[in-house]
Amino acid sequence: MRRGPFQRLVAGAVFFLLAGAGAQAGAADLVVIVSARSQVNALRPDQVAAIFLGQTARFPDGDEAVPLDLPLGSPLRNEFYERVANKSPALLKAHWSKMVFTGHGQPPGEARDSAAVRRRVAENPELIGYIERSALDASVRAVLVVR
């Protein structure tokens, strides 16, 4: 049976919707965290993106915000930037190349894994990081759940 253009369009749309749903189902819930001692209780994705992309160095309340990344190439790091800042690893590299070249900023510091991010963020209310939701504990506060 031959399909017309409309049927092919509908079939393609259904395929992409199902493929996207499958990709999301396999993705881990990420949380953006601050120290439990921080005054920040919640952030929007655009606010988090602005901090991690060097567009602001302050939390909305005016306190200093220092982002902490996972290592370059980490799947969780790639997922974070894709979902929060809509940046692929290549786009993120281009962004930071431009920022550094023009003297407008330096990329965030790095910690080796989620446990190290959680530990360093817990110790310093100026730090902000992201970890798997399953790695949360009482030493840090989730300010954004990224699904």
XYZ file of N, CA, C and O in Angstrom:
588
model
N 0.848 -1.179 0.000
C 0.000 0.000 0.000
C 0.892 1.240 0.000
O 1.801 1.373 0.798
N 0.611 2.148 -0.893
C 1.380 3.399 -0.988
C 0.810 4.422 -0.021
O -0.400 4.541 0.117
N 1.707 5.140 0.590
C 1.286 6.205 1.510
C 1.408 7.539 0.799
O 2.357 7.799 0.082
N 0.462 8.397 1.085
C 0.507 9.749 0.551
C 1.405 10.612 1.406
O 1.895 10.192 2.458
N 1.625 11.861 0.971
C 2.506 12.768 1.729
C 2.027 12.991 3.160
O 2.836 13.053 4.085
N 0.727 13.087 3.361
C 0.202 13.332 4.702
C 0.481 12.142 5.617
O 0.914 12.313 6.754
N 0.241 10.924 5.113
C 0.482 9.733 5.930
C 1.968 9.599 6.279
O 2.314 9.199 7.386
N 2.857 9.920 5.321
C 4.296 9.866 5.608
C 4.673 10.909 6.664
O 5.484 10.646 7.549
N 4.066 12.086 6.584
C 4.335 13.138 7.564
C 3.891 12.705 8.950
O 4.626 12.845 9.930
N 2.691 12.144 9.044
C 2.172 11.687 10.338
C 3.042 10.564 10.885
O 3.409 10.553 12.057
N 3.418 9.602 10.029
C 4.261 8.494 10.475
C 5.608 9.013 10.972
O 6.118 8.558 11.996
N 6.186 9.977 10.263
C 7.456 10.551 10.688
C 7.327 11.279 12.013
O 8.187 11.155 12.884
N 6.249 12.029 12.190
C 6.036 12.756 13.437
C 5.889 11.791 14.604
O 6.474 12.002 15.677
N 5.128 10.718 14.406
C 4.943 9.718 15.465
C 6.286 9.084 15.817
O 6.624 8.923 16.989
N 7.099 8.757 14.816
C 8.411 8.168 15.064
C 9.266 9.097 15.928
O 9.858 8.667 16.912
N 9.341 10.370 15.565
C 10.180 11.299 16.313
C 9.655 11.537 17.719
O 10.435 11.666 18.657
N 8.349 11.568 17.886
C 7.792 11.723 19.231
C 8.141 10.529 20.103
O 8.540 10.675 21.252
N 7.994 9.327 19.549
C 8.317 8.129 20.318
C 9.809 8.031 20.596
O 10.221 7.659 21.688
N 10.624 8.371 19.622
C 12.079 8.340 19.818
C 12.489 9.329 20.901
O 13.312 9.025 21.754
N 11.899 10.520 20.883
C 12.208 11.523 21.906
C 11.763 11.085 23.276
O 12.467 11.266 24.262
N 10.593 10.458 23.361
C 10.100 9.973 24.647
C 11.010 8.886 25.183
O 11.311 8.833 26.371
N 11.513 8.024 24.313
C 12.423 6.971 24.748
C 13.726 7.538 25.257
O 14.275 7.083 26.245
N 14.238 8.551 24.588
C 15.486 9.170 25.020
C 15.307 9.826 26.377
O 16.161 9.738 27.240
N 14.176 10.490 26.581
C 13.919 11.135 27.862
C 13.763 10.099 28.969
O 14.211 10.306 30.072
N 13.097 8.967 28.659
C 12.875 7.950 29.676
C 14.204 7.383 30.163
O 14.348 7.023 31.315
N 15.209 7.299 29.290
C 16.497 6.750 29.666
C 17.383 7.756 30.376
O 18.386 7.394 30.966
N 17.044 9.021 30.323
C 17.876 10.064 30.914
C 17.659 10.120 32.423
O 16.558 9.923 32.914
N 18.732 10.383 33.141
C 18.653 10.504 34.594
C 18.103 11.874 34.963
O 18.319 12.844 34.246
N 17.395 11.927 36.100
C 16.995 13.226 36.618
C 18.236 13.900 37.181
O 18.967 13.317 37.978
N 18.472 15.099 36.738
C 19.572 15.906 37.247
C 19.006 16.927 38.207
O 17.873 17.374 38.049
N 19.813 17.323 39.163
C 19.424 18.420 40.040
C 20.556 19.433 40.081
O 21.728 19.074 40.084
N 20.176 20.683 40.069
C 21.124 21.772 40.267
C 21.108 22.047 41.761
O 20.035 22.157 42.372
N 22.295 22.126 42.349
C 22.383 22.215 43.808
C 23.173 23.432 44.271
O 24.042 23.939 43.562
N 22.821 23.864 45.472
C 23.579 24.863 46.214
C 23.763 24.305 47.621
O 23.128 23.324 48.003
N 24.610 24.940 48.385
C 24.825 24.530 49.774
C 23.532 24.671 50.567
O 22.729 25.585 50.321
N 23.336 23.803 51.530
C 22.178 23.911 52.420
C 22.228 25.227 53.194
O 21.203 25.717 53.663
N 23.417 25.829 53.293
C 23.577 27.110 53.985
C 23.277 28.312 53.099
O 23.235 29.438 53.568
N 23.065 28.091 51.819
C 22.778 29.177 50.876
C 21.370 29.723 51.100
O 20.471 29.004 51.538
N 21.190 30.988 50.754
C 19.873 31.623 50.850
C 19.002 31.310 49.621
O 17.813 31.584 49.621
N 19.602 30.762 48.570
C 18.873 30.479 47.325
C 18.013 29.234 47.516
O 18.505 28.197 47.964
N 16.719 29.361 47.176
C 15.800 28.233 47.325
C 15.371 27.621 45.999
O 15.048 26.441 45.946
N 15.319 28.419 44.949
C 14.881 27.919 43.642
C 15.458 28.812 42.546
O 15.653 30.008 42.740
N 15.727 28.199 41.401
C 16.203 28.934 40.228
C 15.470 28.416 38.992
O 15.094 27.249 38.938
N 15.299 29.303 38.022
C 14.730 28.907 36.726
C 15.855 28.396 35.831
O 17.022 28.758 36.024
N 15.532 27.593 34.835
C 16.568 27.104 33.914
C 17.376 28.226 33.266
O 18.600 28.112 33.130
N 16.729 29.332 32.891
C 17.463 30.426 32.255
C 18.454 31.081 33.221
O 19.532 31.518 32.813
N 18.109 31.126 34.506
C 19.023 31.690 35.496
C 20.243 30.781 35.681
O 21.370 31.260 35.768
N 20.003 29.476 35.718
C 21.092 28.512 35.851
C 21.994 28.585 34.618
O 23.222 28.626 34.733
N 21.397 28.620 33.437
C 22.173 28.701 32.193
C 23.044 29.954 32.191
O 24.225 29.894 31.818
N 22.500 31.088 32.612
C 23.261 32.337 32.634
C 24.479 32.231 33.550
O 25.558 32.722 33.223
N 24.338 31.554 34.675
C 25.463 31.384 35.598
C 26.519 30.474 34.974
O 27.708 30.795 34.961
N 26.100 29.336 34.423
C 27.050 28.372 33.879
C 27.677 28.816 32.562
O 28.730 28.313 32.187
N 27.049 29.755 31.867
C 27.611 30.261 30.613
C 28.383 31.565 30.807
O 28.808 32.198 29.846
N 28.560 31.975 32.058
C 29.353 33.165 32.338
C 28.662 34.478 32.012
O 29.315 35.509 31.885
N 27.338 34.447 31.894
C 26.597 35.662 31.576
C 26.240 36.458 32.830
O 25.909 37.628 32.745
N 26.308 35.809 33.968
C 26.141 36.481 35.248
C 26.991 35.753 36.277
O 27.229 34.550 36.153
N 27.435 36.483 37.279
C 28.225 35.903 38.357
C 27.499 36.052 39.678
O 28.104 35.986 40.747
N 26.188 36.251 39.599
C 25.381 36.487 40.799
C 24.114 35.640 40.782
O 23.530 35.396 39.734
N 23.711 35.233 41.983
C 22.394 34.642 42.157
C 21.372 35.777 42.086
O 21.740 36.950 42.229
N 20.095 35.478 41.898
C 19.084 36.543 41.827
C 19.061 37.462 43.052
O 18.724 38.634 42.933
N 19.452 36.947 44.228
C 19.454 37.790 45.429
C 20.686 38.690 45.520
O 20.828 39.460 46.467
N 21.608 38.580 44.549
C 22.795 39.430 44.524
C 24.052 38.771 45.049
O 25.153 39.291 44.857
N 23.922 37.638 45.737
C 25.101 36.939 46.237
C 25.906 36.372 45.072
O 25.362 36.058 44.010
N 27.212 36.213 45.282
C 28.088 35.675 44.243
C 27.715 34.222 43.928
O 27.391 33.441 44.820
N 27.765 33.873 42.637
C 27.474 32.515 42.171
C 28.680 32.003 41.400
O 29.099 32.597 40.408
N 29.253 30.906 41.866
C 30.426 30.314 41.238
C 30.056 28.911 40.753
O 29.834 28.014 41.571
N 29.961 28.704 39.435
C 29.561 27.398 38.913
C 30.679 26.367 39.000
O 31.862 26.706 38.896
N 30.286 25.114 39.188
C 31.217 24.002 39.267
C 30.733 22.908 38.325
O 29.611 22.407 38.472
N 31.557 22.575 37.344
C 31.227 21.588 36.316
C 31.770 20.215 36.659
O 32.721 20.083 37.436
N 31.210 19.219 35.993
C 31.812 17.892 35.941
C 32.850 17.910 34.827
O 32.884 18.840 34.021
N 33.702 16.892 34.736
C 34.777 16.912 33.731
C 34.268 16.960 32.289
O 33.202 16.428 31.967
N 35.075 17.560 31.439
C 34.811 17.619 30.006
C 34.627 16.196 29.481
O 35.410 15.310 29.811
N 33.590 15.987 28.699
C 33.307 14.665 28.146
C 32.414 13.810 29.013
O 31.967 12.747 28.590
N 32.133 14.234 30.228
C 31.252 13.476 31.113
C 29.839 13.441 30.524
O 29.305 14.485 30.140
N 29.211 12.271 30.448
C 27.837 12.203 29.916
C 26.860 13.091 30.688
O 25.991 13.706 30.096
N 27.017 13.168 32.005
C 26.124 14.002 32.806
C 26.319 15.481 32.483
O 25.350 16.241 32.418
N 27.555 15.879 32.255
C 27.829 17.268 31.863
C 27.172 17.580 30.524
O 26.513 18.610 30.368
N 27.351 16.699 29.554
C 26.747 16.907 28.240
C 25.224 17.003 28.352
O 24.602 17.869 27.737
N 24.643 16.123 29.149
C 23.191 16.123 29.339
C 22.731 17.420 29.997
O 21.733 18.018 29.591
N 23.457 17.888 31.004
C 23.116 19.129 31.695
C 23.068 20.300 30.712
O 22.092 21.045 30.657
N 24.137 20.471 29.933
C 24.183 21.612 29.021
C 23.154 21.498 27.898
O 22.584 22.511 27.484
N 22.895 20.288 27.435
C 21.863 20.100 26.401
C 20.494 20.514 26.940
O 19.738 21.208 26.265
N 20.173 20.088 28.162
C 18.836 20.288 28.702
C 18.613 21.672 29.297
O 17.508 22.204 29.216
N 19.636 22.251 29.904
C 19.467 23.540 30.578
C 19.818 24.713 29.670
O 19.120 25.725 29.660
N 20.915 24.589 28.923
C 21.395 25.721 28.123
C 21.205 25.503 26.622
O 21.550 26.373 25.832
N 20.687 24.348 26.244
C 20.479 24.012 24.829
C 21.793 24.116 24.040
O 21.834 24.660 22.948
N 22.866 23.592 24.648
C 24.194 23.641 24.025
C 24.778 22.231 23.929
O 24.899 21.532 24.932
N 25.161 21.862 22.728
C 25.894 20.614 22.516
C 27.336 20.838 22.976
O 27.756 21.988 23.170
N 28.118 19.766 23.121
C 29.527 19.974 23.481
C 30.257 20.899 22.500
O 31.049 21.737 22.924
N 29.977 20.776 21.211
C 30.636 21.641 20.214
C 30.216 23.104 20.389
O 31.057 24.007 20.324
N 28.933 23.345 20.603
C 28.470 24.722 20.812
C 29.026 25.303 22.110
O 29.362 26.489 22.171
N 29.122 24.470 23.138
C 29.671 24.936 24.412
C 31.150 25.306 24.250
O 31.597 26.340 24.745
N 31.894 24.488 23.524
C 33.313 24.782 23.272
C 33.452 26.101 22.512
O 34.295 26.939 22.855
N 32.618 26.302 21.504
C 32.654 27.553 20.735
C 32.310 28.751 21.621
O 32.942 29.807 21.533
N 31.314 28.575 22.486
C 30.906 29.651 23.406
C 32.085 30.069 24.273
O 32.395 31.270 24.385
N 32.755 29.078 24.906
C 33.841 29.423 25.816
C 35.076 29.918 25.079
O 35.805 30.771 25.595
N 35.298 29.433 23.876
C 36.418 29.960 23.082
C 36.232 31.453 22.844
O 37.163 32.251 23.001
N 35.025 31.832 22.496
C 34.723 33.247 22.249
C 34.833 34.066 23.537
O 35.413 35.158 23.536
N 34.271 33.537 24.634
C 34.306 34.264 25.910
C 35.752 34.493 26.362
O 36.102 35.592 26.804
N 36.580 33.466 26.268
C 37.975 33.586 26.697
C 38.732 34.533 25.767
O 39.461 35.420 26.223
N 38.552 34.373 24.460
C 39.259 35.209 23.481
C 38.942 36.688 23.653
O 39.816 37.540 23.550
N 37.670 36.992 23.950
C 37.265 38.397 24.090
C 37.489 38.935 25.507
O 37.220 40.102 25.769
N 37.966 38.078 26.401
C 38.222 38.517 27.772
C 36.969 38.666 28.614
O 36.984 39.351 29.631
N 35.887 38.028 28.219
C 34.621 38.154 28.942
C 34.365 37.038 29.942
O 33.300 37.003 30.555
N 35.294 36.125 30.106
C 35.072 35.097 31.112
C 35.927 33.866 30.916
O 36.594 33.700 29.901
N 35.884 33.022 31.920
C 36.572 31.737 31.935
C 35.540 30.655 32.230
O 34.591 30.894 32.969
N 35.736 29.463 31.670
C 34.784 28.390 31.955
C 34.802 28.010 33.432
O 35.784 28.274 34.133
N 33.722 27.390 33.894
C 33.664 26.971 35.296
C 34.781 25.997 35.655
O 35.290 25.266 34.799
N 35.120 25.980 36.936
C 36.041 24.966 37.441
C 35.372 23.606 37.384
O 34.155 23.505 37.176
N 36.150 22.559 37.590
C 35.629 21.200 37.491
C 35.901 20.414 38.763
O 36.889 20.651 39.448
N 35.017 19.464 39.021
C 35.203 18.461 40.068
C 35.104 17.095 39.397
O 34.452 16.958 38.365
N 35.743 16.084 39.950
C 35.898 14.808 39.251
C 34.625 13.988 39.099
O 34.501 13.194 38.182
N 33.649 14.158 40.020
C 32.415 13.373 39.933
C 31.333 14.032 40.786
O 31.579 15.055 41.438
N 30.139 13.442 40.768
C 29.013 14.036 41.503
C 29.282 14.138 42.998
O 28.885 15.112 43.642
N 29.951 13.147 43.563
C 30.251 13.188 45.002
C 31.163 14.366 45.321
O 30.970 15.057 46.331
N 32.142 14.612 44.469
C 33.051 15.749 44.690
C 32.319 17.075 44.509
O 32.548 18.022 45.263
N 31.428 17.148 43.526
C 30.626 18.368 43.329
C 29.795 18.607 44.585
O 29.783 19.717 45.145
N 29.084 17.581 45.046
C 28.221 17.724 46.224
C 29.032 18.171 47.432
O 28.639 19.084 48.159
N 30.187 17.560 47.654
C 31.024 17.893 48.816
C 31.497 19.349 48.746
O 31.385 20.093 49.724
N 32.003 19.771 47.581
C 32.511 21.147 47.452
C 31.392 22.179 47.544
O 31.564 23.230 48.167
N 30.240 21.889 46.944
C 29.099 22.818 47.018
C 28.601 22.917 48.457
O 28.293 24.009 48.940
N 28.545 21.808 49.165
C 28.085 21.815 50.561
C 28.961 22.709 51.429
O 28.467 23.385 52.331
N 30.264 22.747 51.120
C 31.223 23.524 51.920
C 31.215 25.011 51.611
O 31.699 25.801 52.416
N 30.674 25.411 50.455
C 30.805 26.805 50.030
C 29.477 27.331 49.479
O 29.072 26.953 48.383
N 28.797 28.226 50.198
C 27.504 28.749 49.743
C 27.559 29.549 48.433
O 26.515 29.827 47.854
N 28.746 29.902 47.955
C 28.850 30.609 46.673
C 28.813 29.656 45.480
O 28.534 30.077 44.364
N 29.098 28.378 45.714
C 29.158 27.411 44.624
C 27.771 26.927 44.209
O 26.849 26.853 45.016
N 27.657 26.575 42.938
C 26.460 25.965 42.380
C 26.949 24.855 41.451
O 27.927 25.026 40.720
N 26.297 23.706 41.522
C 26.697 22.573 40.706
C 25.490 21.758 40.283
O 24.352 22.135 40.546
N 25.747 20.641 39.646
C 24.674 19.732 39.235
C 25.154 18.302 39.453
O 26.342 17.998 39.297
N 24.227 17.451 39.870
C 24.522 16.055 40.151
C 23.302 15.219 39.785
O 22.227 15.759 39.499
N 23.463 13.893 39.825
C 22.303 13.026 39.671
C 21.405 13.217 40.885
O 21.890 13.402 42.000
N 20.118 13.147 40.659
C 19.166 13.328 41.758
C 19.416 12.308 42.871
O 19.262 12.607 44.047
N 19.830 11.103 42.497
C 20.060 10.044 43.479
C 21.235 10.361 44.415
O 21.379 9.736 45.461
N 22.078 11.316 44.061
C 23.245 11.668 44.878
C 22.944 12.765 45.906
O 23.835 13.168 46.644
N 21.707 13.250 45.957
C 21.345 14.307 46.916
C 21.483 13.824 48.351
O 21.224 12.667 48.651
N 21.856 14.735 49.217
C 21.789 14.487 50.654
C 21.474 15.818 51.343
O 21.285 16.834 50.677
N 21.430 15.815 52.669
C 21.008 17.001 53.426
C 22.034 18.128 53.408
O 21.724 19.247 53.818
N 23.238 17.889 52.919
C 24.268 18.935 52.916
C 24.063 19.956 51.805
O 24.662 21.023 51.833
N 23.218 19.613 50.833
C 22.952 20.497 49.701
C 21.444 20.621 49.483
O 20.666 19.825 49.983
N 21.076 21.648 48.721
C 19.660 21.893 48.400
C 19.496 21.894 46.899
O 20.237 22.581 46.177
N 18.513 21.165 46.419
C 18.178 21.186 44.989
C 17.407 22.459 44.712
O 16.374 22.712 45.348
N 17.886 23.264 43.759
C 17.209 24.502 43.403
C 16.535 24.404 42.038
O 15.774 25.278 41.654
N 16.831 23.312 41.312
C 16.196 23.060 40.021
C 16.301 21.573 39.730
O 17.387 20.996 39.844
N 15.181 20.962 39.396
C 15.179 19.574 38.944
C 15.082 19.622 37.424
O 14.178 20.245 36.863
N 16.026 18.987 36.768
C 16.090 18.977 35.313
C 15.641 17.606 34.843
O 16.272 16.606 35.167
N 14.535 17.584 34.109
C 14.008 16.288 33.629
C 14.201 16.173 32.164
O 14.252 17.070 31.432
